[in-house]
């Protein structure tokens, strides 16, 4: 006996499903947006849409500009005073270029605010007859440091792999000198 064709079951539509289909329909077109009938009407409609978008963007820009805070003359003056009161200081990198028996050269690339305004100085050192060139180089470096710092300063130690707070004060000279000898030459020995 042949099988009878089954009828598909149709489930009754619930109210939420009906509401979903109504909500998902496309929004109604604007009343004045009738489709253009010829090319000229189409071009004019496109121009009008662009003009409306530009006007809207101009209004948004004007509103944003109006909400911006423009600093008063007093605020500008105080900001300038505060900037001028900040300590200048400097940052820099020492690099030993050559060390001979009596003379040596090192460079100092220094900058004050950021690396973009850096300058490079090449410094030649003469230890004199029977002088310690390594210690003479370190002493010249200390002179350069004291041009910018009178008290404490941060030293980024490559040997210790950390930042060390050092003193540029004259009374702390021997400690700074010994530290820089170890930093650059690996020893603190040699005549003073």
mmCIF file of C-alpha atoms in Angstrom:
data_model
loop_
_atom_site.group_PDB
_atom_site.id
_atom_site.type_symbol
_atom_site.label_atom_id
_atom_site.label_comp_id
_atom_site.label_asym_id
_atom_site.label_seq_id
_atom_site.Cartn_x
_atom_site.Cartn_y
_atom_site.Cartn_z
ATOM 1 C CA UNK A 1 0.000 0.000 0.000
ATOM 2 C CA UNK A 2 1.486 3.365 -0.967
ATOM 3 C CA UNK A 3 2.311 5.849 1.739
ATOM 4 C CA UNK A 4 0.108 8.789 2.060
ATOM 5 C CA UNK A 5 1.606 12.198 1.668
ATOM 6 C CA UNK A 6 1.807 14.001 4.954
ATOM 7 C CA UNK A 7 0.648 17.509 5.285
ATOM 8 C CA UNK A 8 3.168 19.840 6.876
ATOM 9 C CA UNK A 9 2.240 20.944 10.329
ATOM 10 C CA UNK A 10 1.587 24.628 10.575
ATOM 11 C CA UNK A 11 2.089 26.079 13.976
ATOM 12 C CA UNK A 12 -0.032 29.019 14.974
ATOM 13 C CA UNK A 13 1.805 32.301 14.990
ATOM 14 C CA UNK A 14 2.397 33.795 18.410
ATOM 15 C CA UNK A 15 2.037 37.466 19.193
ATOM 16 C CA UNK A 16 5.771 37.988 19.806
ATOM 17 C CA UNK A 17 6.662 36.526 16.422
ATOM 18 C CA UNK A 18 4.146 38.816 14.759
ATOM 19 C CA UNK A 19 5.574 41.794 16.625
ATOM 20 C CA UNK A 20 9.116 40.851 15.539
ATOM 21 C CA UNK A 21 8.201 40.760 11.895
ATOM 22 C CA UNK A 22 6.574 44.191 12.149
ATOM 23 C CA UNK A 23 9.635 45.665 13.944
ATOM 24 C CA UNK A 24 12.086 44.194 11.431
ATOM 25 C CA UNK A 25 10.507 45.809 8.418
ATOM 26 C CA UNK A 26 12.384 48.651 6.723
ATOM 27 C CA UNK A 27 11.781 52.118 8.098
ATOM 28 C CA UNK A 28 9.357 54.188 6.135
ATOM 29 C CA UNK A 29 11.032 56.384 3.526
ATOM 30 C CA UNK A 30 11.074 60.116 4.066
ATOM 31 C CA UNK A 31 7.982 61.758 2.596
ATOM 32 C CA UNK A 32 9.958 64.025 0.216
ATOM 33 C CA UNK A 33 12.221 61.280 -1.102
ATOM 34 C CA UNK A 34 10.239 60.201 -4.109
ATOM 35 C CA UNK A 35 12.419 58.311 -6.575
ATOM 36 C CA UNK A 36 13.818 60.585 -9.299
ATOM 37 C CA UNK A 37 12.252 60.174 -12.689
ATOM 38 C CA UNK A 38 15.168 61.244 -14.890
ATOM 39 C CA UNK A 39 18.935 61.787 -14.635
ATOM 40 C CA UNK A 40 18.680 65.511 -13.876
ATOM 41 C CA UNK A 41 16.286 64.872 -11.014
ATOM 42 C CA UNK A 42 18.615 62.148 -9.705
ATOM 43 C CA UNK A 43 21.662 64.489 -9.800
ATOM 44 C CA UNK A 44 19.724 67.297 -8.106
ATOM 45 C CA UNK A 45 18.536 64.907 -5.380
ATOM 46 C CA UNK A 46 22.132 63.753 -4.783
ATOM 47 C CA UNK A 47 23.293 67.385 -4.550
ATOM 48 C CA UNK A 48 20.573 68.141 -2.042
ATOM 49 C CA UNK A 49 21.560 65.129 0.101
ATOM 50 C CA UNK A 50 25.229 66.226 0.039
ATOM 51 C CA UNK A 51 24.310 69.801 0.923
ATOM 52 C CA UNK A 52 22.174 68.592 3.841
ATOM 53 C CA UNK A 53 25.011 66.359 5.094
ATOM 54 C CA UNK A 54 27.541 69.219 4.856
ATOM 55 C CA UNK A 55 25.229 71.587 6.702
ATOM 56 C CA UNK A 56 24.743 68.998 9.430
ATOM 57 C CA UNK A 57 28.510 68.460 9.729
ATOM 58 C CA UNK A 58 29.103 72.219 9.912
ATOM 59 C CA UNK A 59 26.551 72.537 12.716
ATOM 60 C CA UNK A 60 28.181 69.676 14.659
ATOM 61 C CA UNK A 61 31.628 71.262 14.212
ATOM 62 C CA UNK A 62 30.350 74.657 15.372
ATOM 63 C CA UNK A 63 28.753 73.067 18.445
ATOM 64 C CA UNK A 64 31.969 71.218 19.289
ATOM 65 C CA UNK A 65 34.008 74.409 18.827
ATOM 66 C CA UNK A 66 31.633 76.294 21.134
ATOM 67 C CA UNK A 67 32.095 73.657 23.855
ATOM 68 C CA UNK A 68 35.913 73.807 23.724
ATOM 69 C CA UNK A 69 37.676 75.455 26.642
ATOM 70 C CA UNK A 70 39.779 78.363 25.482
ATOM 71 C CA UNK A 71 42.382 79.230 28.126
ATOM 72 C CA UNK A 72 42.244 82.744 29.471
ATOM 73 C CA UNK A 73 45.248 85.067 29.384
ATOM 74 C CA UNK A 74 45.847 84.389 33.085
ATOM 75 C CA UNK A 75 45.892 80.627 32.501
ATOM 76 C CA UNK A 76 48.331 81.014 29.599
ATOM 77 C CA UNK A 77 50.563 83.274 31.685
ATOM 78 C CA UNK A 78 50.563 80.838 34.641
ATOM 79 C CA UNK A 79 51.365 77.887 32.359
ATOM 80 C CA UNK A 80 54.336 79.816 30.955
ATOM 81 C CA UNK A 81 55.581 80.677 34.448
ATOM 82 C CA UNK A 82 55.275 77.048 35.594
ATOM 83 C CA UNK A 83 57.129 75.802 32.505
ATOM 84 C CA UNK A 84 59.932 78.317 33.095
ATOM 85 C CA UNK A 85 60.254 77.296 36.750
ATOM 86 C CA UNK A 86 60.895 73.648 35.903
ATOM 87 C CA UNK A 87 64.533 72.676 36.390
ATOM 88 C CA UNK A 88 66.360 72.390 33.087
ATOM 89 C CA UNK A 89 68.762 69.551 33.844
ATOM 90 C CA UNK A 90 69.990 67.418 31.020
ATOM 91 C CA UNK A 91 70.214 63.843 29.923
ATOM 92 C CA UNK A 92 73.036 62.346 27.992
ATOM 93 C CA UNK A 93 75.193 59.445 27.001
ATOM 94 C CA UNK A 94 78.947 59.206 27.516
ATOM 95 C CA UNK A 95 80.957 57.088 25.095
ATOM 96 C CA UNK A 96 84.686 56.491 25.375
ATOM 97 C CA UNK A 97 86.175 56.649 21.892
ATOM 98 C CA UNK A 98 89.882 56.082 22.494
ATOM 99 C CA UNK A 99 92.287 55.637 25.393
ATOM 100 C CA UNK A 100 96.035 55.932 24.897
ATOM 101 C CA UNK A 101 98.921 56.055 27.348
ATOM 102 C CA UNK A 102 98.631 59.779 27.883
ATOM 103 C CA UNK A 103 95.577 61.007 25.933
ATOM 104 C CA UNK A 104 92.016 59.884 25.468
ATOM 105 C CA UNK A 105 88.786 60.936 23.788
ATOM 106 C CA UNK A 106 85.184 60.559 24.785
ATOM 107 C CA UNK A 107 81.938 61.933 23.451
ATOM 108 C CA UNK A 108 78.917 63.257 25.255
ATOM 109 C CA UNK A 109 75.576 63.349 23.478
ATOM 110 C CA UNK A 110 73.359 65.520 25.657
ATOM 111 C CA UNK A 111 69.830 66.864 25.416
ATOM 112 C CA UNK A 112 67.645 68.963 27.686
ATOM 113 C CA UNK A 113 63.938 68.365 26.972
ATOM 114 C CA UNK A 114 63.882 65.492 24.496
ATOM 115 C CA UNK A 115 66.299 63.591 22.298
ATOM 116 C CA UNK A 116 65.317 65.577 19.199
ATOM 117 C CA UNK A 117 67.371 68.573 20.383
ATOM 118 C CA UNK A 118 70.517 66.575 21.165
ATOM 119 C CA UNK A 119 74.021 67.830 20.680
ATOM 120 C CA UNK A 120 77.276 65.908 20.559
ATOM 121 C CA UNK A 121 80.493 67.073 22.143
ATOM 122 C CA UNK A 122 83.849 65.436 21.488
ATOM 123 C CA UNK A 123 86.169 65.905 24.452
ATOM 124 C CA UNK A 124 89.905 65.243 24.356
ATOM 125 C CA UNK A 125 91.712 64.582 27.629
ATOM 126 C CA UNK A 126 95.451 64.769 28.306
ATOM 127 C CA UNK A 127 96.604 63.181 31.560
ATOM 128 C CA UNK A 128 100.101 64.668 31.352
ATOM 129 C CA UNK A 129 103.329 62.748 31.850
ATOM 130 C CA UNK A 130 102.945 59.760 34.142
ATOM 131 C CA UNK A 131 99.249 60.645 34.572
ATOM 132 C CA UNK A 132 96.355 58.184 34.888
ATOM 133 C CA UNK A 133 94.378 58.676 31.667
ATOM 134 C CA UNK A 134 91.380 56.656 32.916
ATOM 135 C CA UNK A 135 91.010 58.806 36.022
ATOM 136 C CA UNK A 136 91.576 61.979 33.960
ATOM 137 C CA UNK A 137 88.705 60.972 31.629
ATOM 138 C CA UNK A 138 86.415 60.314 34.605
ATOM 139 C CA UNK A 139 87.318 63.665 36.199
ATOM 140 C CA UNK A 140 86.493 65.481 32.955
ATOM 141 C CA UNK A 141 83.139 63.643 32.842
ATOM 142 C CA UNK A 142 82.437 64.832 36.383
ATOM 143 C CA UNK A 143 83.161 68.433 35.318
ATOM 144 C CA UNK A 144 80.615 68.024 32.537
ATOM 145 C CA UNK A 145 78.017 66.567 34.937
ATOM 146 C CA UNK A 146 78.511 69.503 37.324
ATOM 147 C CA UNK A 147 77.686 71.959 34.535
ATOM 148 C CA UNK A 148 74.087 70.720 34.761
ATOM 149 C CA UNK A 149 73.713 69.242 38.260
ATOM 150 C CA UNK A 150 74.781 70.589 41.633
ATOM 151 C CA UNK A 151 73.034 67.969 43.777
ATOM 152 C CA UNK A 152 71.635 64.503 43.143
ATOM 153 C CA UNK A 153 71.066 63.106 39.660
ATOM 154 C CA UNK A 154 69.972 59.794 38.185
ATOM 155 C CA UNK A 155 72.607 57.619 36.504
ATOM 156 C CA UNK A 156 71.419 54.787 34.261
ATOM 157 C CA UNK A 157 74.080 52.183 35.027
ATOM 158 C CA UNK A 158 74.748 49.710 32.227
ATOM 159 C CA UNK A 159 76.991 47.701 34.561
ATOM 160 C CA UNK A 160 74.369 47.353 37.320
ATOM 161 C CA UNK A 161 71.428 47.320 34.884
ATOM 162 C CA UNK A 162 69.456 49.847 36.944
ATOM 163 C CA UNK A 163 69.146 53.557 37.683
ATOM 164 C CA UNK A 164 71.348 54.775 40.541
ATOM 165 C CA UNK A 165 70.986 58.104 42.351
ATOM 166 C CA UNK A 166 74.392 59.782 42.429
ATOM 167 C CA UNK A 167 75.597 63.036 43.974
ATOM 168 C CA UNK A 168 77.401 65.754 42.002
ATOM 169 C CA UNK A 169 78.311 67.626 45.196
ATOM 170 C CA UNK A 170 82.006 68.452 45.600
ATOM 171 C CA UNK A 171 82.101 66.775 49.025
ATOM 172 C CA UNK A 172 80.922 63.499 47.408
ATOM 173 C CA UNK A 173 83.568 63.640 44.676
ATOM 174 C CA UNK A 174 85.583 60.551 45.676
ATOM 175 C CA UNK A 175 82.486 58.316 45.718
ATOM 176 C CA UNK A 176 81.340 59.589 42.309
ATOM 177 C CA UNK A 177 84.834 59.236 40.867
ATOM 178 C CA UNK A 178 85.206 55.641 42.114
ATOM 179 C CA UNK A 179 81.731 54.744 40.833
ATOM 180 C CA UNK A 180 82.484 56.102 37.346
ATOM 181 C CA UNK A 181 85.866 54.325 37.304
ATOM 182 C CA UNK A 182 84.078 51.025 37.935
ATOM 183 C CA UNK A 183 81.345 51.949 35.443
ATOM 184 C CA UNK A 184 83.692 52.723 32.540
ATOM 185 C CA UNK A 185 86.903 50.858 33.285
ATOM 186 C CA UNK A 186 85.841 48.099 35.684
ATOM 187 C CA UNK A 187 88.209 49.154 38.468
ATOM 188 C CA UNK A 188 88.563 51.854 41.080
ATOM 189 C CA UNK A 189 92.308 51.433 41.408
ATOM 190 C CA UNK A 190 94.948 53.842 40.214
ATOM 191 C CA UNK A 191 96.617 56.939 41.618
ATOM 192 C CA UNK A 192 94.456 59.785 42.782
#
